[in-house]
PDB file of C-alpha atoms and ligand atoms in Angstrom:
ATOM      1  CA  MET A   1     -63.549  37.784  56.025  1.00  0.00           C
ATOM      2  CA  ILE A   2     -60.413  39.882  56.623  1.00  0.00           C
ATOM      3  CA  LYS A   3     -61.041  43.213  58.373  1.00  0.00           C
ATOM      4  CA  ALA A   4     -57.450  44.285  59.090  1.00  0.00           C
ATOM      5  CA  VAL A   5     -53.999  43.908  57.595  1.00  0.00           C
ATOM      6  CA  ILE A   6     -50.999  44.094  59.940  1.00  0.00           C
ATOM      7  CA  PHE A   7     -47.722  44.962  58.231  1.00  0.00           C
ATOM      8  CA  ASP A   8     -44.232  44.225  59.406  1.00  0.00           C
ATOM      9  CA  LEU A   9     -42.233  47.462  59.001  1.00  0.00           C
ATOM     10  CA  ASP A  10     -38.600  46.593  58.185  1.00  0.00           C
ATOM     11  CA  GLY A  11     -38.424  45.008  54.742  1.00  0.00           C
ATOM     12  CA  VAL A  12     -42.148  45.351  54.011  1.00  0.00           C
ATOM     13  CA  ILE A  13     -42.945  49.077  54.261  1.00  0.00           C
ATOM     14  CA  VAL A  14     -39.385  50.407  54.255  1.00  0.00           C
ATOM     15  CA  SER A  15     -36.005  48.832  53.555  1.00  0.00           C
ATOM     16  CA  THR A  16     -33.789  49.204  56.619  1.00  0.00           C
ATOM     17  CA  ASP A  17     -31.742  46.053  55.889  1.00  0.00           C
ATOM     18  CA  ASP A  18     -28.705  48.059  54.790  1.00  0.00           C
ATOM     19  CA  CYS A  19     -28.907  50.344  57.836  1.00  0.00           C
ATOM     20  CA  HIS A  20     -28.990  47.293  60.156  1.00  0.00           C
ATOM     21  CA  TYR A  21     -26.156  45.680  58.202  1.00  0.00           C
ATOM     22  CA  GLU A  22     -23.906  48.762  58.281  1.00  0.00           C
ATOM     23  CA  ALA A  23     -24.519  49.282  62.006  1.00  0.00           C
ATOM     24  CA  TRP A  24     -23.854  45.635  62.988  1.00  0.00           C
ATOM     25  CA  LYS A  25     -20.827  45.554  60.650  1.00  0.00           C
ATOM     26  CA  LYS A  26     -19.303  48.664  62.228  1.00  0.00           C
ATOM     27  CA  MET A  27     -19.750  47.256  65.736  1.00  0.00           C
ATOM     28  CA  ALA A  28     -18.486  43.787  64.694  1.00  0.00           C
ATOM     29  CA  ASP A  29     -15.402  45.223  62.937  1.00  0.00           C
ATOM     30  CA  GLU A  30     -14.547  47.231  66.043  1.00  0.00           C
ATOM     31  CA  GLU A  31     -14.760  44.035  68.100  1.00  0.00           C
ATOM     32  CA  ASP A  32     -12.922  41.975  65.477  1.00  0.00           C
ATOM     33  CA  ILE A  33     -15.928  39.708  64.957  1.00  0.00           C
ATOM     34  CA  TYR A  34     -16.586  38.263  61.477  1.00  0.00           C
ATOM     35  CA  PHE A  35     -19.910  39.506  60.061  1.00  0.00           C
ATOM     36  CA  ASP A  36     -21.389  39.360  56.549  1.00  0.00           C
ATOM     37  CA  LYS A  37     -24.676  39.765  54.665  1.00  0.00           C
ATOM     38  CA  THR A  38     -25.576  36.089  55.067  1.00  0.00           C
ATOM     39  CA  ILE A  39     -25.404  36.467  58.845  1.00  0.00           C
ATOM     40  CA  ASN A  40     -27.334  39.752  58.543  1.00  0.00           C
ATOM     41  CA  ASN A  41     -30.167  37.906  56.759  1.00  0.00           C
ATOM     42  CA  ARG A  42     -30.601  35.710  59.845  1.00  0.00           C
ATOM     43  CA  LEU A  43     -31.367  38.832  61.919  1.00  0.00           C
ATOM     44  CA  ARG A  44     -34.544  39.666  60.004  1.00  0.00           C
ATOM     45  CA  GLY A  45     -37.529  39.943  62.357  1.00  0.00           C
ATOM     46  CA  VAL A  46     -35.345  38.993  65.334  1.00  0.00           C
ATOM     47  CA  SER A  47     -35.110  41.346  68.352  1.00  0.00           C
ATOM     48  CA  ARG A  48     -31.998  43.435  69.006  1.00  0.00           C
ATOM     49  CA  MET A  49     -30.650  41.286  71.866  1.00  0.00           C
ATOM     50  CA  GLU A  50     -31.397  38.014  70.055  1.00  0.00           C
ATOM     51  CA  SER A  51     -29.684  39.465  66.968  1.00  0.00           C
ATOM     52  CA  LEU A  52     -26.629  40.253  69.090  1.00  0.00           C
ATOM     53  CA  GLU A  53     -26.450  36.620  70.231  1.00  0.00           C
ATOM     54  CA  ILE A  54     -26.360  35.544  66.566  1.00  0.00           C
ATOM     55  CA  VAL A  55     -23.615  38.105  65.809  1.00  0.00           C
ATOM     56  CA  LEU A  56     -21.611  36.864  68.814  1.00  0.00           C
ATOM     57  CA  GLU A  57     -21.612  33.270  67.507  1.00  0.00           C
ATOM     58  CA  ARG A  58     -18.464  34.361  65.603  1.00  0.00           C
ATOM     59  CA  ALA A  59     -16.828  36.105  68.593  1.00  0.00           C
ATOM     60  CA  THR A  60     -13.588  34.677  69.925  1.00  0.00           C
ATOM     61  CA  LYS A  61     -14.065  35.950  73.464  1.00  0.00           C
ATOM     62  CA  GLU A  62     -16.873  35.724  76.017  1.00  0.00           C
ATOM     63  CA  TYR A  63     -18.877  38.858  76.805  1.00  0.00           C
ATOM     64  CA  SER A  64     -20.592  39.510  80.145  1.00  0.00           C
ATOM     65  CA  GLU A  65     -24.289  40.465  80.206  1.00  0.00           C
ATOM     66  CA  GLU A  66     -23.279  44.058  80.956  1.00  0.00           C
ATOM     67  CA  GLU A  67     -20.892  44.115  77.973  1.00  0.00           C
ATOM     68  CA  LYS A  68     -23.589  42.621  75.745  1.00  0.00           C
ATOM     69  CA  LEU A  69     -25.972  45.437  76.675  1.00  0.00           C
ATOM     70  CA  GLN A  70     -23.247  47.947  75.820  1.00  0.00           C
ATOM     71  CA  LEU A  71     -22.592  46.281  72.441  1.00  0.00           C
ATOM     72  CA  ALA A  72     -26.315  46.353  71.595  1.00  0.00           C
ATOM     73  CA  GLU A  73     -26.505  49.984  72.617  1.00  0.00           C
ATOM     74  CA  ARG A  74     -23.465  50.852  70.518  1.00  0.00           C
ATOM     75  CA  LYS A  75     -24.961  49.123  67.487  1.00  0.00           C
ATOM     76  CA  ASN A  76     -28.242  50.940  68.047  1.00  0.00           C
ATOM     77  CA  GLY A  77     -26.413  54.283  68.223  1.00  0.00           C
ATOM     78  CA  TYR A  78     -24.912  53.649  64.772  1.00  0.00           C
ATOM     79  CA  TYR A  79     -28.268  52.405  63.459  1.00  0.00           C
ATOM     80  CA  LYS A  80     -30.045  55.546  64.665  1.00  0.00           C
ATOM     81  CA  GLU A  81     -27.517  57.699  62.787  1.00  0.00           C
ATOM     82  CA  PHE A  82     -28.318  55.771  59.587  1.00  0.00           C
ATOM     83  CA  ILE A  83     -32.111  55.878  59.938  1.00  0.00           C
ATOM     84  CA  THR A  84     -32.151  59.654  60.359  1.00  0.00           C
ATOM     85  CA  LYS A  85     -31.271  59.688  56.659  1.00  0.00           C
ATOM     86  CA  LEU A  86     -34.481  57.811  55.693  1.00  0.00           C
ATOM     87  CA  THR A  87     -37.118  59.849  53.835  1.00  0.00           C
ATOM     88  CA  PRO A  88     -40.558  59.076  52.299  1.00  0.00           C
ATOM     89  CA  ALA A  89     -38.614  58.104  49.146  1.00  0.00           C
ATOM     90  CA  ASP A  90     -37.455  54.999  51.058  1.00  0.00           C
ATOM     91  CA  ILE A  91     -40.986  53.588  51.275  1.00  0.00           C
ATOM     92  CA  LEU A  92     -40.764  50.339  49.301  1.00  0.00           C
ATOM     93  CA  PRO A  93     -42.373  50.060  45.824  1.00  0.00           C
ATOM     94  CA  GLY A  94     -46.106  49.338  45.997  1.00  0.00           C
ATOM     95  CA  ALA A  95     -46.383  49.827  49.775  1.00  0.00           C
ATOM     96  CA  MET A  96     -48.143  53.195  49.677  1.00  0.00           C
ATOM     97  CA  ASN A  97     -50.612  52.138  46.969  1.00  0.00           C
ATOM     98  CA  THR A  98     -51.365  48.938  48.892  1.00  0.00           C
ATOM     99  CA  LEU A  99     -52.057  50.844  52.118  1.00  0.00           C
ATOM    100  CA  ASP A 100     -54.237  53.454  50.388  1.00  0.00           C
ATOM    101  CA  GLU A 101     -56.187  50.784  48.507  1.00  0.00           C
ATOM    102  CA  LEU A 102     -56.907  48.793  51.679  1.00  0.00           C
ATOM    103  CA  ARG A 103     -58.076  51.881  53.531  1.00  0.00           C
ATOM    104  CA  ALA A 104     -60.275  52.952  50.599  1.00  0.00           C
ATOM    105  CA  ASN A 105     -61.959  49.536  50.919  1.00  0.00           C
ATOM    106  CA  GLY A 106     -62.642  49.964  54.647  1.00  0.00           C
ATOM    107  CA  ILE A 107     -59.843  47.640  55.814  1.00  0.00           C
ATOM    108  CA  LYS A 108     -57.910  48.714  58.925  1.00  0.00           C
ATOM    109  CA  VAL A 109     -54.126  48.886  58.582  1.00  0.00           C
ATOM    110  CA  ALA A 110     -51.609  48.391  61.386  1.00  0.00           C
ATOM    111  CA  ILE A 111     -47.919  47.876  62.060  1.00  0.00           C
ATOM    112  CA  GLY A 112     -46.577  44.775  63.835  1.00  0.00           C
ATOM    113  CA  SER A 113     -42.799  45.197  64.152  1.00  0.00           C
ATOM    114  CA  SER A 114     -40.117  43.853  66.518  1.00  0.00           C
ATOM    115  CA  SER A 115     -38.240  47.159  66.268  1.00  0.00           C
ATOM    116  CA  LYS A 116     -38.011  49.605  69.134  1.00  0.00           C
ATOM    117  CA  ASN A 117     -37.105  52.215  66.523  1.00  0.00           C
ATOM    118  CA  THR A 118     -40.519  51.947  64.835  1.00  0.00           C
ATOM    119  CA  PRO A 119     -41.728  55.431  65.945  1.00  0.00           C
ATOM    120  CA  VAL A 120     -38.550  57.091  64.588  1.00  0.00           C
ATOM    121  CA  ILE A 121     -38.726  55.205  61.285  1.00  0.00           C
ATOM    122  CA  LEU A 122     -42.427  56.028  60.800  1.00  0.00           C
ATOM    123  CA  LYS A 123     -41.648  59.695  61.457  1.00  0.00           C
ATOM    124  CA  GLN A 124     -38.761  59.694  58.970  1.00  0.00           C
ATOM    125  CA  ILE A 125     -40.937  58.240  56.195  1.00  0.00           C
ATOM    126  CA  GLY A 126     -43.868  60.544  57.004  1.00  0.00           C
ATOM    127  CA  LEU A 127     -46.278  57.835  58.216  1.00  0.00           C
ATOM    128  CA  SER A 128     -46.467  58.606  61.966  1.00  0.00           C
ATOM    129  CA  ASP A 129     -50.199  59.303  61.864  1.00  0.00           C
ATOM    130  CA  TYR A 130     -51.185  56.951  59.062  1.00  0.00           C
ATOM    131  CA  PHE A 131     -51.848  53.620  60.785  1.00  0.00           C
ATOM    132  CA  ASP A 132     -54.917  52.622  62.805  1.00  0.00           C
ATOM    133  CA  ALA A 133     -52.626  50.853  65.309  1.00  0.00           C
ATOM    134  CA  VAL A 134     -48.885  50.502  65.882  1.00  0.00           C
ATOM    135  CA  SER A 135     -47.608  47.510  67.847  1.00  0.00           C
ATOM    136  CA  ASP A 136     -43.812  47.341  68.070  1.00  0.00           C
ATOM    137  CA  GLY A 137     -40.734  46.326  70.049  1.00  0.00           C
ATOM    138  CA  ASN A 138     -41.651  48.852  72.742  1.00  0.00           C
ATOM    139  CA  ASN A 139     -44.846  47.098  73.819  1.00  0.00           C
ATOM    140  CA  ILE A 140     -43.868  43.419  73.689  1.00  0.00           C
ATOM    141  CA  THR A 141     -41.871  41.070  75.876  1.00  0.00           C
ATOM    142  CA  ASN A 142     -41.503  38.231  73.346  1.00  0.00           C
ATOM    143  CA  SER A 143     -40.154  38.766  69.860  1.00  0.00           C
ATOM    144  CA  LYS A 144     -41.235  36.963  66.656  1.00  0.00           C
ATOM    145  CA  PRO A 145     -41.735  34.022  66.107  1.00  0.00           C
ATOM    146  CA  ASP A 146     -43.821  34.603  69.244  1.00  0.00           C
ATOM    147  CA  PRO A 147     -47.202  35.954  68.078  1.00  0.00           C
ATOM    148  CA  GLU A 148     -47.410  38.670  70.767  1.00  0.00           C
ATOM    149  CA  VAL A 149     -46.738  41.686  68.528  1.00  0.00           C
ATOM    150  CA  PHE A 150     -49.508  40.720  66.085  1.00  0.00           C
ATOM    151  CA  LEU A 151     -51.990  39.755  68.825  1.00  0.00           C
ATOM    152  CA  LYS A 152     -51.453  43.160  70.456  1.00  0.00           C
ATOM    153  CA  ALA A 153     -52.005  44.954  67.136  1.00  0.00           C
ATOM    154  CA  ALA A 154     -55.311  43.087  66.663  1.00  0.00           C
ATOM    155  CA  ASP A 155     -56.321  43.911  70.252  1.00  0.00           C
ATOM    156  CA  MET A 156     -55.597  47.607  69.637  1.00  0.00           C
ATOM    157  CA  LEU A 157     -57.839  47.445  66.561  1.00  0.00           C
ATOM    158  CA  ASP A 158     -60.447  45.404  68.452  1.00  0.00           C
ATOM    159  CA  ILE A 159     -60.634  42.890  65.606  1.00  0.00           C
ATOM    160  CA  PRO A 160     -60.681  39.090  66.148  1.00  0.00           C
ATOM    161  CA  TYR A 161     -57.369  37.393  65.326  1.00  0.00           C
ATOM    162  CA  GLY A 162     -58.963  35.196  62.669  1.00  0.00           C
ATOM    163  CA  GLU A 163     -60.088  38.294  60.768  1.00  0.00           C
ATOM    164  CA  CYS A 164     -56.554  39.687  60.469  1.00  0.00           C
ATOM    165  CA  MET A 165     -53.956  39.153  57.767  1.00  0.00           C
ATOM    166  CA  ILE A 166     -50.233  39.820  58.252  1.00  0.00           C
ATOM    167  CA  VAL A 167     -47.579  40.752  55.679  1.00  0.00           C
ATOM    168  CA  GLU A 168     -43.990  39.718  56.423  1.00  0.00           C
ATOM    169  CA  ASP A 169     -40.524  39.429  54.896  1.00  0.00           C
ATOM    170  CA  ALA A 170     -39.089  37.172  57.635  1.00  0.00           C
ATOM    171  CA  ASP A 171     -39.616  33.449  58.231  1.00  0.00           C
ATOM    172  CA  ALA A 172     -39.898  34.227  61.973  1.00  0.00           C
ATOM    173  CA  GLY A 173     -42.668  36.720  61.192  1.00  0.00           C
ATOM    174  CA  ILE A 174     -44.655  34.241  59.102  1.00  0.00           C
ATOM    175  CA  GLU A 175     -44.452  31.743  61.947  1.00  0.00           C
ATOM    176  CA  ALA A 176     -45.627  34.450  64.377  1.00  0.00           C
ATOM    177  CA  GLY A 177     -48.616  35.217  62.131  1.00  0.00           C
ATOM    178  CA  LYS A 178     -49.558  31.555  61.933  1.00  0.00           C
ATOM    179  CA  ARG A 179     -49.302  31.130  65.689  1.00  0.00           C
ATOM    180  CA  ALA A 180     -51.560  34.189  66.032  1.00  0.00           C
ATOM    181  CA  GLY A 181     -54.182  32.378  63.928  1.00  0.00           C
ATOM    182  CA  MET A 182     -53.951  34.997  61.176  1.00  0.00           C
ATOM    183  CA  LYS A 183     -53.793  34.708  57.400  1.00  0.00           C
ATOM    184  CA  THR A 184     -50.186  35.140  56.237  1.00  0.00           C
ATOM    185  CA  VAL A 185     -48.680  36.842  53.192  1.00  0.00           C
ATOM    186  CA  SER A 186     -44.954  36.750  52.499  1.00  0.00           C
ATOM    187  CA  VAL A 187     -42.872  39.147  50.433  1.00  0.00           C
ATOM    188  CA  HIS A 188     -39.246  38.790  49.262  1.00  0.00           C
ATOM    189  CA  GLY A 189     -39.212  34.998  49.665  1.00  0.00           C
ATOM    190  CA  ALA A 190     -40.097  34.479  53.345  1.00  0.00           C
ATOM    191  CA  LYS A 191     -41.135  30.864  53.768  1.00  0.00           C
ATOM    192  CA  GLY A 192     -44.267  29.080  54.950  1.00  0.00           C
ATOM    193  CA  ALA A 193     -46.928  31.711  54.159  1.00  0.00           C
ATOM    194  CA  ASP A 194     -50.479  31.069  52.927  1.00  0.00           C
ATOM    195  CA  ILE A 195     -49.813  33.463  50.049  1.00  0.00           C
ATOM    196  CA  GLU A 196     -46.415  34.339  48.582  1.00  0.00           C
ATOM    197  CA  ILE A 197     -45.861  37.470  46.516  1.00  0.00           C
ATOM    198  CA  GLU A 198     -42.626  38.932  45.205  1.00  0.00           C
ATOM    199  CA  ASP A 199     -43.278  42.408  46.580  1.00  0.00           C
ATOM    200  CA  LEU A 200     -46.180  44.774  47.159  1.00  0.00           C
ATOM    201  CA  SER A 201     -45.878  46.345  43.703  1.00  0.00           C
ATOM    202  CA  LYS A 202     -46.540  42.996  42.006  1.00  0.00           C
ATOM    203  CA  LYS A 203     -50.010  42.103  43.303  1.00  0.00           C
ATOM    204  CA  SER A 204     -52.942  43.852  44.975  1.00  0.00           C
ATOM    205  CA  LEU A 205     -53.736  42.448  48.416  1.00  0.00           C
ATOM    206  CA  ILE A 206     -57.440  43.225  47.998  1.00  0.00           C
ATOM    207  CA  LYS A 207     -58.062  39.952  46.156  1.00  0.00           C
ATOM    208  CA  PHE A 208     -56.895  37.986  49.225  1.00  0.00           C
ATOM    209  CA  ILE A 209     -59.259  39.764  51.627  1.00  0.00           C
TER     210      ILE A 209
HETATM  211  C1  BG6 B 301     -36.885  43.971  63.096  1.00  0.00           C
HETATM  212  C2  BG6 B 301     -35.723  43.759  62.156  1.00  0.00           C
HETATM  213  O1  BG6 B 301     -37.918  44.639  62.443  1.00  0.00           O
HETATM  214  O2  BG6 B 301     -36.471  44.734  64.231  1.00  0.00           O
HETATM  215  C3  BG6 B 301     -34.569  43.110  62.901  1.00  0.00           C
HETATM  216  O3  BG6 B 301     -36.122  42.929  61.080  1.00  0.00           O
HETATM  217  C4  BG6 B 301     -34.198  43.943  64.128  1.00  0.00           C
HETATM  218  O4  BG6 B 301     -33.470  42.973  62.040  1.00  0.00           O
HETATM  219  C5  BG6 B 301     -35.434  44.136  65.008  1.00  0.00           C
HETATM  220  O5  BG6 B 301     -33.165  43.310  64.874  1.00  0.00           O
HETATM  221  C6  BG6 B 301     -35.166  44.993  66.228  1.00  0.00           C
HETATM  222  O6  BG6 B 301     -34.883  46.296  65.807  1.00  0.00           O
HETATM  223  P1  BG6 B 301     -34.427  47.478  66.759  1.00  0.00           P
HETATM  224  O7  BG6 B 301     -34.645  48.707  65.904  1.00  0.00           O
HETATM  225  O8  BG6 B 301     -35.322  47.470  67.971  1.00  0.00           O
HETATM  226  O9  BG6 B 301     -33.011  47.257  67.103  1.00  0.00           O
HETATM  227 MG1   MG B 302     -39.107  42.511  58.411  1.00  0.00          MG
END
């Protein structure tokens, strides 16, 4: 019996893909590093510093650890400019109905995101006070596919891991959910999930509870 659903934020509740892409692209162009949307897709669910390592695979020079931190900070500065433009209209189709329906049926809802910008994004889309628990990049040491972010969300809710379901758009996130011992739902084609749906507007999650 599922008592809680833990949602990834980026790409499940709100689409920030373009904001991440534009910010990485700006930084990469300035550094003369090749970057495209295919590379951007590999950054889904991956932490900021791990994402930077993927971006730097195309770099022609070596960067010191100090320089890497500066690059990540620069990218995040651009990203923060873009996400201040997000509004509740950027909540993805079906997400709000899904959340409301789960809550109406007594199911707890939480966020499990690798992003340190989660609080800002939730504020921008008007959902700061909506969730029963928010576990994000600020309270974890290991990023997805490590299960830590989902385990911490379940702990905050005080619900056993086996009674939680996660919803993800990243392969790394599905793997994290499985390693957490949770039921997994994928949207937008993430691979390896127990249940695959196109997006949250296509199917009600209640039937999988
Ligand atoms: C995830 C995104 O939610 O957060 C990744 O899918 C991103 O693309 C990661 O790298 C970390 O985000 P932030 O906001 O902490 O840089
Ligand atoms: Mg995601």
